[in-house]
Amino acid sequence: MKLTDLLSEVKTLSITGDTDIDITGVNIDSRKIDVGHIFVAIKGTQVDGHCFINKAIESGAKAILLEDVPSELKDGITYIQVESTEKEVGKIATMFYGNPSKKLKLVGVTGTNGKTTIATLLYNMFRAFGYKVGLLSTVCNYIDAEAHHTEHTTPDPIELNQLLSKMVEAGCEYAFMECSSHAIHQHRIGGLYFTGGIFTNLTRDHLDYHKTFENYRNAKKMFFDSLPKKAFAITNADDKNGMIMVQNCKANIKTYSIQRMADFRARIIECHFEGMYLDIDGKEVGVQFIGKFNVSNLLAVYGAAVMLGKSKDDILLVLSTLKSVNGRLEPIRSPEGFTAIVDYAHTPDALSNVLSAIHDVMEGKTGQIITVCGAGGNRDKGKRPLMAQEAVKHSDVVILTSDNPRFEDPQDIINDMVAGLDETQLNKVLTIVDRREAMRTAAKLAKKGDVILVAGKGHEDYQEIKGVKHHFDDHEVLRDIFNIK
């Protein structure tokens, strides 16, 4: 593709060199540069891509998109100066890969909790309808049935457009993706065309990056501010930030709620560990999920499917067949008659929601709730005491343990959690750094009818310690403890 065409949507400050040249690839990683590529120098949070311009040129780059023009320019290289390479790289990647997001119906899901569940259920639903579908999520990316493992909730703009382009080539008609606050703020979804957007909820998270809750909220809001007029925006009317998200949104706005009047409504008729009976828009349906927060998630899925043109009866029929996403309220029954539940809950609000869902099912029963949880290292420290408080508030016994300590001492993380508890609360708390031993202790304490919640890691099959990912899967550990083959 000609460089001139690649730059057609880019706001340039200056161009030095020839733009009538062929570009064979786009990269923000100098290690991936090949002959004829354009290298985009991004000032990242860890490293500055401008430091690798010469390396990119040595590897064959013919053009450089940058913010700071070097004092010495290389012959035969085109330098394109822009105000922000982070903002412009998405436009170049979109153009290079043929604007794939306009060739399918792309729906983005953002919010603190529920993104993975909603995006994955929509993916599963539309495949059940008979379509080829793409998924971009925390757990795994899919091009129809083909899995592409991921390290980030939302890939960089180049990888994102590569994946979307492959989806189009594979014949996908729909794609559903999680849009994290980091990805929105860093313009990783810049240049993409969304058919629709969904807002789940907003609670404290990622303040190590955003610094304030307002910055975090505004990052999410940017997604809805940028939706085109022809798109739809579905927002959670039960969340106090639900309507704030769509204040400046040009798209067709719809609401969902389990508490008040909304375009899409639901209520719980009956609840068991195996699932719930719901009333959705006046029709009864049985689903294989538990918890009020999952009713909200299912309503978001229902609403999005309606906005994408599917009949309500067909949607409810498929909804009744869908199963929980890996690591989200997954029950594992022990031979001794108690139940362990694995969940990804890693924020105070998510932990409260999961424990409330367990309480709803256990209402009128005598079993205890034993919660095993921790908090991630090198992340927002302010939520640690809040996590402990929510665990203690809704549990009979709490075992604080290691999550992904990363580069922190796990005992220090536990100490931060304990600091949020008073003397009375501490009476029902144990601290066991080793996560496997913490789970084993919970199993020893549990009796028939009890429930053990193992929270924080969910689908993850590793534990990150000092920069190394060690294999650790909560499901496997529990089955080993229960001696289940």
Short mmCIF file of C-alpha atoms in Angstrom, two decimals:
data_model
loop_
_atom_site.label_atom_id
_atom_site.label_comp_id
_atom_site.label_asym_id
_atom_site.label_seq_id
_atom_site.Cartn_x
_atom_site.Cartn_y
_atom_site.Cartn_z
CA MET A 1 0.00 0.00 0.00
CA LYS A 2 1.19 3.51 -0.82
CA LEU A 3 2.28 5.64 2.14
CA THR A 4 0.10 8.47 0.80
CA ASP A 5 -2.98 6.28 1.20
CA LEU A 6 -1.95 5.18 4.70
CA LEU A 7 -1.73 8.81 5.80
CA SER A 8 -5.09 9.87 4.33
CA GLU A 9 -6.78 10.03 7.77
CA VAL A 10 -3.71 11.07 9.79
CA LYS A 11 -3.28 14.61 11.12
CA THR A 12 0.33 15.40 10.24
CA LEU A 13 2.47 18.28 11.49
CA SER A 14 5.27 17.79 8.96
CA ILE A 15 6.47 15.29 6.38
CA THR A 16 10.09 14.94 5.32
CA GLY A 17 10.74 12.58 2.41
CA ASP A 18 8.78 10.76 -0.26
CA THR A 19 5.22 9.57 0.42
CA ASP A 20 4.84 7.87 -2.98
CA ILE A 21 6.44 4.68 -1.68
CA ASP A 22 5.08 1.20 -1.01
CA ILE A 23 4.62 0.17 2.62
CA THR A 24 4.64 -3.57 3.33
CA GLY A 25 3.84 -3.56 7.05
CA VAL A 26 3.09 -1.49 10.16
CA ASN A 27 4.77 -2.00 13.54
CA ILE A 28 5.24 -0.36 16.91
CA ASP A 29 7.85 -2.96 17.92
CA SER A 30 11.24 -2.36 16.27
CA ARG A 31 12.07 -6.07 16.70
CA LYS A 32 9.28 -6.96 14.26
CA ILE A 33 10.29 -4.51 11.54
CA ASP A 34 11.00 -5.89 8.08
CA VAL A 35 11.94 -4.33 4.73
CA GLY A 36 9.41 -1.73 3.59
CA HIS A 37 7.63 -1.32 6.94
CA ILE A 38 6.54 1.88 8.64
CA PHE A 39 7.69 2.11 12.26
CA VAL A 40 5.48 3.98 14.71
CA ALA A 41 7.47 5.46 17.60
CA ILE A 42 5.17 5.54 20.64
CA LYS A 43 6.04 7.13 23.97
CA GLY A 44 4.80 4.27 26.14
CA THR A 45 4.46 4.01 29.91
CA GLN A 46 7.60 1.82 30.10
CA VAL A 47 9.77 2.74 27.09
CA ASP A 48 9.93 5.44 24.41
CA GLY A 49 9.77 4.08 20.88
CA HIS A 50 11.79 7.05 19.64
CA CYS A 51 14.86 5.36 21.13
CA PHE A 52 14.48 2.52 18.60
CA ILE A 53 14.12 4.52 15.39
CA ASN A 54 17.65 3.76 14.19
CA LYS A 55 17.21 0.07 14.93
CA ALA A 56 13.97 0.07 12.93
CA ILE A 57 15.71 1.71 9.99
CA GLU A 58 18.55 -0.83 10.16
CA SER A 59 15.91 -3.59 9.98
CA GLY A 60 14.44 -2.12 6.79
CA ALA A 61 11.86 0.51 7.83
CA LYS A 62 11.20 3.00 5.01
CA ALA A 63 9.01 5.41 6.96
CA ILE A 64 8.81 6.59 10.56
CA LEU A 65 5.74 8.02 12.29
CA LEU A 66 6.98 10.06 15.23
CA GLU A 67 6.40 13.01 17.54
CA ASP A 68 10.00 14.25 17.92
CA VAL A 69 11.98 14.59 14.69
CA PRO A 70 15.65 13.60 15.19
CA SER A 71 18.39 16.15 14.44
CA GLU A 72 19.99 13.82 11.91
CA LEU A 73 17.76 12.38 9.20
CA LYS A 74 18.65 9.28 7.20
CA ASP A 75 18.61 9.42 3.40
CA GLY A 76 15.77 7.53 1.73
CA ILE A 77 13.64 7.50 4.89
CA THR A 78 10.32 9.35 5.17
CA TYR A 79 9.65 11.01 8.51
CA ILE A 80 6.04 11.86 9.40
CA GLN A 81 5.60 14.07 12.45
CA VAL A 82 2.30 14.04 14.35
CA GLU A 83 1.14 15.47 17.65
CA SER A 84 0.47 12.02 19.15
CA THR A 85 1.59 8.75 17.58
CA GLU A 86 -0.58 6.90 20.11
CA LYS A 87 -3.68 8.61 18.69
CA GLU A 88 -2.73 8.13 15.03
CA VAL A 89 -1.40 4.55 14.92
CA GLY A 90 -4.92 3.09 14.97
CA LYS A 91 -5.85 5.03 11.85
CA ILE A 92 -2.79 3.74 9.99
CA ALA A 93 -3.36 0.14 11.13
CA THR A 94 -7.04 0.34 10.16
CA MET A 95 -6.16 1.66 6.71
CA PHE A 96 -3.35 -0.86 6.13
CA TYR A 97 -5.61 -3.83 6.92
CA GLY A 98 -8.48 -2.58 4.77
CA ASN A 99 -10.77 -1.17 7.48
CA PRO A 100 -11.95 -4.62 8.68
CA SER A 101 -14.22 -3.29 11.43
CA LYS A 102 -16.52 -1.83 8.75
CA LYS A 103 -16.82 -5.21 7.06
CA LEU A 104 -18.47 -6.91 10.04
CA LYS A 105 -20.71 -5.90 12.94
CA LEU A 106 -18.34 -5.07 15.82
CA VAL A 107 -19.74 -4.61 19.34
CA GLY A 108 -17.57 -3.39 22.23
CA VAL A 109 -18.19 -4.09 25.92
CA THR A 110 -16.72 -1.88 28.63
CA GLY A 111 -17.10 -1.48 32.40
CA THR A 112 -15.36 -2.79 35.52
CA ASN A 113 -17.04 -6.20 35.77
CA GLY A 114 -18.90 -8.43 33.34
CA LYS A 115 -17.00 -7.61 30.12
CA THR A 116 -15.70 -11.14 29.55
CA THR A 117 -19.02 -12.78 30.38
CA ILE A 118 -21.08 -10.52 28.09
CA ALA A 119 -18.67 -10.61 25.14
CA THR A 120 -18.25 -14.39 25.38
CA LEU A 121 -21.97 -15.08 25.73
CA LEU A 122 -22.70 -12.91 22.68
CA TYR A 123 -20.03 -14.82 20.76
CA ASN A 124 -21.55 -18.15 21.81
CA MET A 125 -25.09 -16.96 21.11
CA PHE A 126 -24.41 -15.77 17.56
CA ARG A 127 -22.50 -18.94 16.78
CA ALA A 128 -25.56 -20.84 18.00
CA PHE A 129 -27.61 -18.76 15.56
CA GLY A 130 -25.40 -20.20 12.82
CA TYR A 131 -23.07 -17.27 12.11
CA LYS A 132 -19.30 -17.18 11.93
CA VAL A 133 -18.21 -14.93 14.79
CA GLY A 134 -15.06 -13.35 16.22
CA LEU A 135 -14.22 -12.77 19.90
CA LEU A 136 -11.60 -10.52 21.49
CA SER A 137 -11.49 -11.14 25.24
CA THR A 138 -9.37 -11.48 28.37
CA VAL A 139 -9.56 -15.27 28.28
CA CYS A 140 -8.86 -15.91 24.60
CA ASN A 141 -9.37 -14.44 21.13
CA TYR A 142 -11.35 -16.48 18.62
CA ILE A 143 -11.68 -16.34 14.86
CA ASP A 144 -14.87 -18.39 14.72
CA ALA A 145 -13.76 -21.73 16.27
CA GLU A 146 -10.01 -21.03 16.02
CA ALA A 147 -8.39 -19.91 19.28
CA HIS A 148 -5.68 -17.21 19.42
CA HIS A 149 -4.31 -16.79 22.94
CA THR A 150 -3.77 -13.28 24.28
CA GLU A 151 -1.72 -11.45 26.91
CA HIS A 152 -3.91 -8.33 27.10
CA THR A 153 -7.64 -7.64 27.42
CA THR A 154 -7.39 -5.50 24.28
CA PRO A 155 -4.42 -5.98 21.88
CA ASP A 156 -2.48 -3.06 20.37
CA PRO A 157 -4.08 -1.39 17.30
CA ILE A 158 -1.95 -3.33 14.83
CA GLU A 159 -2.61 -6.79 16.30
CA LEU A 160 -6.26 -5.79 16.72
CA ASN A 161 -6.68 -4.94 13.04
CA GLN A 162 -4.75 -8.07 12.03
CA LEU A 163 -7.20 -10.19 14.02
CA LEU A 164 -10.24 -8.35 12.67
CA SER A 165 -8.87 -8.71 9.13
CA LYS A 166 -8.49 -12.47 9.66
CA MET A 167 -12.06 -12.60 10.96
CA VAL A 168 -13.29 -10.94 7.78
CA GLU A 169 -11.23 -13.37 5.65
CA ALA A 170 -12.74 -16.29 7.61
CA GLY A 171 -16.25 -15.06 6.79
CA CYS A 172 -17.17 -13.72 10.25
CA GLU A 173 -20.23 -11.48 10.20
CA TYR A 174 -20.05 -10.41 13.85
CA ALA A 175 -17.29 -9.69 16.35
CA PHE A 176 -17.56 -8.99 20.08
CA MET A 177 -14.74 -7.46 22.10
CA GLU A 178 -13.86 -6.29 25.57
CA CYS A 179 -12.69 -2.69 25.68
CA SER A 180 -10.57 -2.08 28.78
CA SER A 181 -10.03 1.39 30.22
CA HIS A 182 -6.31 1.10 29.40
CA ALA A 183 -7.09 0.30 25.76
CA ILE A 184 -9.55 3.18 25.43
CA HIS A 185 -7.21 5.68 27.11
CA GLN A 186 -4.22 4.51 25.06
CA HIS A 187 -6.27 4.73 21.82
CA ARG A 188 -5.76 1.04 21.05
CA ILE A 189 -9.27 0.97 19.57
CA GLY A 190 -8.69 4.18 17.63
CA GLY A 191 -9.85 4.01 14.02
CA LEU A 192 -12.27 1.11 14.60
CA TYR A 193 -15.92 1.35 13.60
CA PHE A 194 -18.31 -0.01 16.23
CA THR A 195 -21.85 -1.13 15.43
CA GLY A 196 -22.66 -1.00 19.12
CA GLY A 197 -21.34 -0.54 22.64
CA ILE A 198 -22.36 -1.94 26.04
CA PHE A 199 -21.68 -0.47 29.49
CA THR A 200 -21.74 -2.91 32.43
CA ASN A 201 -20.89 -1.02 35.64
CA LEU A 202 -18.19 1.07 37.25
CA THR A 203 -16.45 0.39 40.55
CA ARG A 204 -12.97 1.05 41.87
CA ASP A 205 -10.23 -0.57 39.77
CA HIS A 206 -6.99 0.27 37.95
CA LEU A 207 -6.34 3.40 40.02
CA ASP A 208 -2.64 2.51 39.94
CA TYR A 209 -2.86 3.59 36.27
CA HIS A 210 -5.68 6.16 36.16
CA LYS A 211 -4.82 7.73 39.57
CA THR A 212 -8.39 8.96 40.24
CA PHE A 213 -11.84 7.42 39.88
CA GLU A 214 -12.88 10.35 37.68
CA ASN A 215 -10.04 9.62 35.24
CA TYR A 216 -11.05 5.96 35.19
CA ARG A 217 -14.69 6.86 34.53
CA ASN A 218 -13.74 9.36 31.81
CA ALA A 219 -11.61 6.74 30.05
CA LYS A 220 -14.67 4.47 29.82
CA LYS A 221 -16.83 7.40 28.72
CA MET A 222 -14.48 8.16 25.82
CA PHE A 223 -15.67 4.94 24.19
CA PHE A 224 -19.31 6.06 24.14
CA ASP A 225 -18.42 9.63 23.17
CA SER A 226 -16.83 8.27 20.00
CA LEU A 227 -19.62 5.89 18.90
CA PRO A 228 -21.07 6.81 15.49
CA LYS A 229 -24.67 8.02 15.10
CA LYS A 230 -25.75 4.79 13.38
CA ALA A 231 -24.48 2.63 16.28
CA PHE A 232 -26.37 1.61 19.42
CA ALA A 233 -25.29 2.16 23.03
CA ILE A 234 -26.74 -0.06 25.77
CA THR A 235 -26.16 1.13 29.32
CA ASN A 236 -26.87 -0.26 32.79
CA ALA A 237 -29.54 1.96 34.36
CA ASP A 238 -28.89 0.31 37.76
CA ASP A 239 -25.36 1.73 37.91
CA LYS A 240 -25.07 5.34 39.07
CA ASN A 241 -22.63 6.01 36.22
CA GLY A 242 -24.82 4.33 33.62
CA MET A 243 -26.41 7.50 32.24
CA ILE A 244 -23.22 9.53 32.67
CA MET A 245 -21.55 7.18 30.18
CA VAL A 246 -23.98 8.18 27.42
CA GLN A 247 -24.33 11.91 28.18
CA ASN A 248 -22.52 12.95 25.00
CA CYS A 249 -23.24 9.80 22.99
CA LYS A 250 -24.59 10.29 19.45
CA ALA A 251 -25.64 6.64 19.11
CA ASN A 252 -29.10 5.11 19.67
CA ILE A 253 -29.24 4.81 23.48
CA LYS A 254 -31.00 1.91 25.21
CA THR A 255 -31.08 0.95 28.91
CA TYR A 256 -31.31 -2.29 30.87
CA SER A 257 -32.27 -2.81 34.52
CA ILE A 258 -33.37 -5.27 37.18
CA GLN A 259 -34.49 -2.47 39.53
CA ARG A 260 -36.28 0.23 37.54
CA MET A 261 -38.01 1.07 34.28
CA ALA A 262 -35.79 0.45 31.27
CA ASP A 263 -35.87 -0.71 27.65
CA PHE A 264 -34.81 -4.21 28.71
CA ARG A 265 -35.94 -5.52 32.11
CA ALA A 266 -35.66 -8.72 34.14
CA ARG A 267 -36.45 -10.13 37.58
CA ILE A 268 -35.49 -13.34 39.37
CA ILE A 269 -38.35 -15.80 39.90
CA GLU A 270 -36.34 -18.64 41.47
CA CYS A 271 -32.65 -19.30 42.20
CA HIS A 272 -30.56 -22.47 42.74
CA PHE A 273 -26.86 -23.33 42.40
CA GLU A 274 -27.75 -24.98 39.09
CA GLY A 275 -29.31 -21.79 37.73
CA MET A 276 -32.25 -19.36 37.86
CA TYR A 277 -35.72 -18.84 36.47
CA LEU A 278 -36.07 -15.30 35.16
CA ASP A 279 -38.75 -13.05 33.79
CA ILE A 280 -37.23 -11.13 30.87
CA ASP A 281 -39.51 -8.59 29.21
CA GLY A 282 -42.56 -10.52 30.43
CA LYS A 283 -41.43 -13.99 29.36
CA GLU A 284 -40.11 -16.75 31.65
CA VAL A 285 -36.80 -18.42 30.86
CA GLY A 286 -34.51 -20.83 32.74
CA VAL A 287 -30.79 -19.98 32.66
CA GLN A 288 -27.67 -21.77 33.88
CA PHE A 289 -26.34 -18.81 35.90
CA ILE A 290 -26.79 -17.46 39.42
CA GLY A 291 -26.59 -13.99 40.95
CA LYS A 292 -28.20 -10.61 40.33
CA PHE A 293 -25.07 -9.39 38.57
CA ASN A 294 -25.45 -12.25 36.10
CA VAL A 295 -29.05 -11.22 35.48
CA SER A 296 -27.62 -7.83 34.46
CA ASN A 297 -25.04 -9.52 32.25
CA LEU A 298 -27.73 -11.65 30.57
CA LEU A 299 -29.92 -8.57 30.06
CA ALA A 300 -27.02 -6.81 28.31
CA VAL A 301 -26.60 -9.84 26.04
CA TYR A 302 -30.35 -9.95 25.39
CA GLY A 303 -30.48 -6.22 24.62
CA ALA A 304 -27.51 -6.33 22.26
CA ALA A 305 -28.99 -9.30 20.37
CA VAL A 306 -32.29 -7.42 20.00
CA MET A 307 -30.45 -4.35 18.68
CA LEU A 308 -28.60 -6.59 16.23
CA GLY A 309 -31.93 -7.65 14.78
CA LYS A 310 -32.61 -11.06 16.33
CA SER A 311 -36.12 -12.03 17.46
CA LYS A 312 -36.78 -12.02 21.22
CA ASP A 313 -38.07 -15.59 21.22
CA ASP A 314 -34.97 -16.87 19.42
CA ILE A 315 -32.73 -14.97 21.83
CA LEU A 316 -34.43 -16.41 24.93
CA LEU A 317 -34.25 -19.92 23.49
CA VAL A 318 -30.47 -19.67 23.00
CA LEU A 319 -30.04 -17.82 26.32
CA SER A 320 -31.46 -20.85 28.13
CA THR A 321 -28.73 -23.08 26.65
CA LEU A 322 -25.72 -20.86 27.40
CA LYS A 323 -23.29 -21.80 30.16
CA SER A 324 -21.06 -19.77 32.46
CA VAL A 325 -17.74 -18.50 31.15
CA ASN A 326 -14.61 -20.29 32.41
CA GLY A 327 -13.70 -19.07 35.90
CA ARG A 328 -16.96 -17.21 36.51
CA LEU A 329 -19.01 -18.69 39.39
CA GLU A 330 -17.94 -22.21 38.44
CA PRO A 331 -19.05 -24.83 40.99
CA ILE A 332 -16.96 -27.91 41.86
CA ARG A 333 -18.72 -30.36 44.19
CA SER A 334 -16.69 -32.32 46.73
CA PRO A 335 -17.39 -35.96 47.60
CA GLU A 336 -17.98 -34.79 51.20
CA GLY A 337 -21.05 -32.78 50.20
CA PHE A 338 -19.77 -29.20 50.16
CA THR A 339 -19.31 -27.00 47.11
CA ALA A 340 -16.32 -24.94 45.96
CA ILE A 341 -16.89 -22.04 43.58
CA VAL A 342 -14.11 -20.59 41.41
CA ASP A 343 -14.56 -16.97 40.37
CA TYR A 344 -12.43 -14.21 38.85
CA ALA A 345 -13.72 -11.58 41.31
CA HIS A 346 -10.73 -9.31 41.94
CA THR A 347 -12.39 -6.01 42.91
CA PRO A 348 -14.39 -5.19 46.08
CA ASP A 349 -17.61 -4.84 44.09
CA ALA A 350 -17.11 -8.10 42.16
CA LEU A 351 -16.37 -9.97 45.40
CA SER A 352 -19.48 -8.51 47.02
CA ASN A 353 -21.60 -9.50 44.00
CA VAL A 354 -20.37 -13.10 43.96
CA LEU A 355 -20.84 -13.54 47.70
CA SER A 356 -24.32 -12.00 47.49
CA ALA A 357 -25.18 -14.48 44.73
CA ILE A 358 -24.05 -17.35 46.96
CA HIS A 359 -26.12 -15.97 49.86
CA ASP A 360 -29.20 -15.76 47.61
CA VAL A 361 -28.92 -19.46 46.80
CA MET A 362 -28.17 -20.44 50.41
CA GLU A 363 -31.07 -18.45 51.87
CA GLY A 364 -32.83 -20.59 54.47
CA LYS A 365 -30.00 -23.13 54.59
CA THR A 366 -27.52 -23.66 57.42
CA GLY A 367 -24.20 -23.98 55.57
CA GLN A 368 -21.23 -21.69 56.10
CA ILE A 369 -19.41 -19.60 53.47
CA ILE A 370 -15.61 -19.86 53.52
CA THR A 371 -13.86 -17.34 51.29
CA VAL A 372 -10.31 -17.73 50.00
CA CYS A 373 -9.01 -14.56 48.35
CA GLY A 374 -6.07 -12.22 47.96
CA ALA A 375 -5.14 -9.18 45.89
CA GLY A 376 -2.79 -8.66 42.96
CA GLY A 377 0.67 -7.19 43.41
CA ASN A 378 1.86 -3.98 41.73
CA ARG A 379 -1.74 -2.83 41.31
CA ASP A 380 -4.09 -0.43 43.09
CA LYS A 381 -3.20 -0.82 46.79
CA GLY A 382 -6.24 1.14 47.91
CA LYS A 383 -8.63 -1.66 47.06
CA ARG A 384 -6.83 -4.24 49.23
CA PRO A 385 -8.44 -3.34 52.60
CA LEU A 386 -11.78 -2.93 50.79
CA MET A 387 -11.47 -6.46 49.38
CA ALA A 388 -10.85 -7.82 52.89
CA GLN A 389 -13.81 -5.89 54.30
CA GLU A 390 -16.19 -7.25 51.64
CA ALA A 391 -14.94 -10.80 52.18
CA VAL A 392 -15.42 -10.60 55.97
CA LYS A 393 -18.79 -8.86 55.66
CA HIS A 394 -20.29 -11.66 53.56
CA SER A 395 -18.42 -14.75 54.84
CA ASP A 396 -18.29 -16.91 57.96
CA VAL A 397 -14.56 -17.63 57.54
CA VAL A 398 -12.03 -15.77 55.40
CA ILE A 399 -8.60 -17.06 54.40
CA LEU A 400 -6.42 -14.30 52.99
CA THR A 401 -3.74 -15.65 50.67
CA SER A 402 -1.54 -14.93 47.68
CA ASP A 403 -3.05 -14.02 44.29
CA ASN A 404 -0.57 -12.84 41.63
CA PRO A 405 2.03 -11.10 43.84
CA ARG A 406 4.08 -10.10 40.78
CA PHE A 407 7.09 -8.18 42.17
CA GLU A 408 5.68 -7.61 45.67
CA ASP A 409 6.09 -9.74 48.79
CA PRO A 410 2.77 -11.61 49.14
CA GLN A 411 2.86 -11.17 52.94
CA ASP A 412 2.99 -7.37 52.42
CA ILE A 413 -0.13 -7.57 50.25
CA ILE A 414 -1.95 -9.62 52.89
CA ASN A 415 -0.86 -7.10 55.54
CA ASP A 416 -2.44 -4.32 53.45
CA MET A 417 -5.67 -6.30 53.36
CA VAL A 418 -5.63 -7.02 57.09
CA ALA A 419 -5.09 -3.31 57.80
CA GLY A 420 -8.70 -2.68 56.76
CA LEU A 421 -10.14 -4.95 59.48
CA ASP A 422 -10.97 -4.28 63.11
CA GLU A 423 -10.39 -6.67 66.01
CA THR A 424 -13.85 -8.28 65.79
CA GLN A 425 -13.50 -8.88 62.04
CA LEU A 426 -10.06 -10.41 62.50
CA ASN A 427 -11.59 -13.15 64.66
CA LYS A 428 -12.87 -14.92 61.54
CA VAL A 429 -9.75 -14.38 59.40
CA LEU A 430 -6.82 -16.70 58.73
CA THR A 431 -3.76 -15.68 56.72
CA ILE A 432 -1.96 -18.35 54.71
CA VAL A 433 0.48 -17.08 52.08
CA ASP A 434 0.65 -20.33 50.07
CA ARG A 435 -2.51 -20.36 47.90
CA ARG A 436 -2.61 -24.15 47.61
CA GLU A 437 -2.39 -24.54 51.40
CA ALA A 438 -5.06 -21.87 51.88
CA MET A 439 -7.42 -23.85 49.64
CA ARG A 440 -6.50 -27.11 51.38
CA THR A 441 -7.26 -25.51 54.78
CA ALA A 442 -10.63 -24.27 53.51
CA ALA A 443 -11.48 -27.83 52.42
CA LYS A 444 -10.52 -29.17 55.87
CA LEU A 445 -12.76 -26.61 57.55
CA ALA A 446 -15.73 -27.21 55.25
CA LYS A 447 -18.63 -29.48 56.17
CA LYS A 448 -21.57 -30.83 54.21
CA GLY A 449 -23.71 -27.96 52.93
CA ASP A 450 -20.91 -25.37 53.15
CA VAL A 451 -19.63 -23.31 50.21
CA ILE A 452 -15.99 -22.37 49.59
CA LEU A 453 -15.45 -19.36 47.34
CA VAL A 454 -12.00 -19.27 45.75
CA ALA A 455 -11.79 -15.78 44.27
CA GLY A 456 -9.38 -13.67 42.26
CA LYS A 457 -7.92 -15.83 39.50
CA GLY A 458 -10.85 -17.55 37.81
CA HIS A 459 -9.78 -18.60 34.30
CA GLU A 460 -6.08 -17.91 34.90
CA ASP A 461 -3.86 -20.99 34.86
CA TYR A 462 -0.77 -19.33 36.31
CA GLN A 463 0.56 -17.46 39.32
CA GLU A 464 2.91 -14.59 38.55
CA ILE A 465 5.83 -14.32 40.99
CA LYS A 466 8.88 -12.07 40.47
CA GLY A 467 8.18 -11.74 36.75
CA VAL A 468 7.77 -15.51 36.20
CA LYS A 469 4.45 -17.21 35.46
CA HIS A 470 4.21 -20.52 37.31
CA HIS A 471 1.45 -22.96 36.36
CA PHE A 472 -1.37 -22.69 38.89
CA ASP A 473 -5.00 -23.42 38.14
CA ASP A 474 -7.57 -23.06 40.95
CA HIS A 475 -9.79 -25.68 39.28
CA GLU A 476 -6.96 -28.24 39.13
CA VAL A 477 -5.87 -27.58 42.71
CA LEU A 478 -9.41 -28.01 44.04
CA ARG A 479 -9.96 -31.24 42.11
CA ASP A 480 -6.65 -32.54 43.44
CA ILE A 481 -7.63 -31.60 47.02
CA PHE A 482 -11.05 -33.26 46.54
CA ASN A 483 -9.36 -36.25 44.89
CA ILE A 484 -11.57 -35.82 41.81
CA LYS A 485 -10.09 -37.28 38.63
#
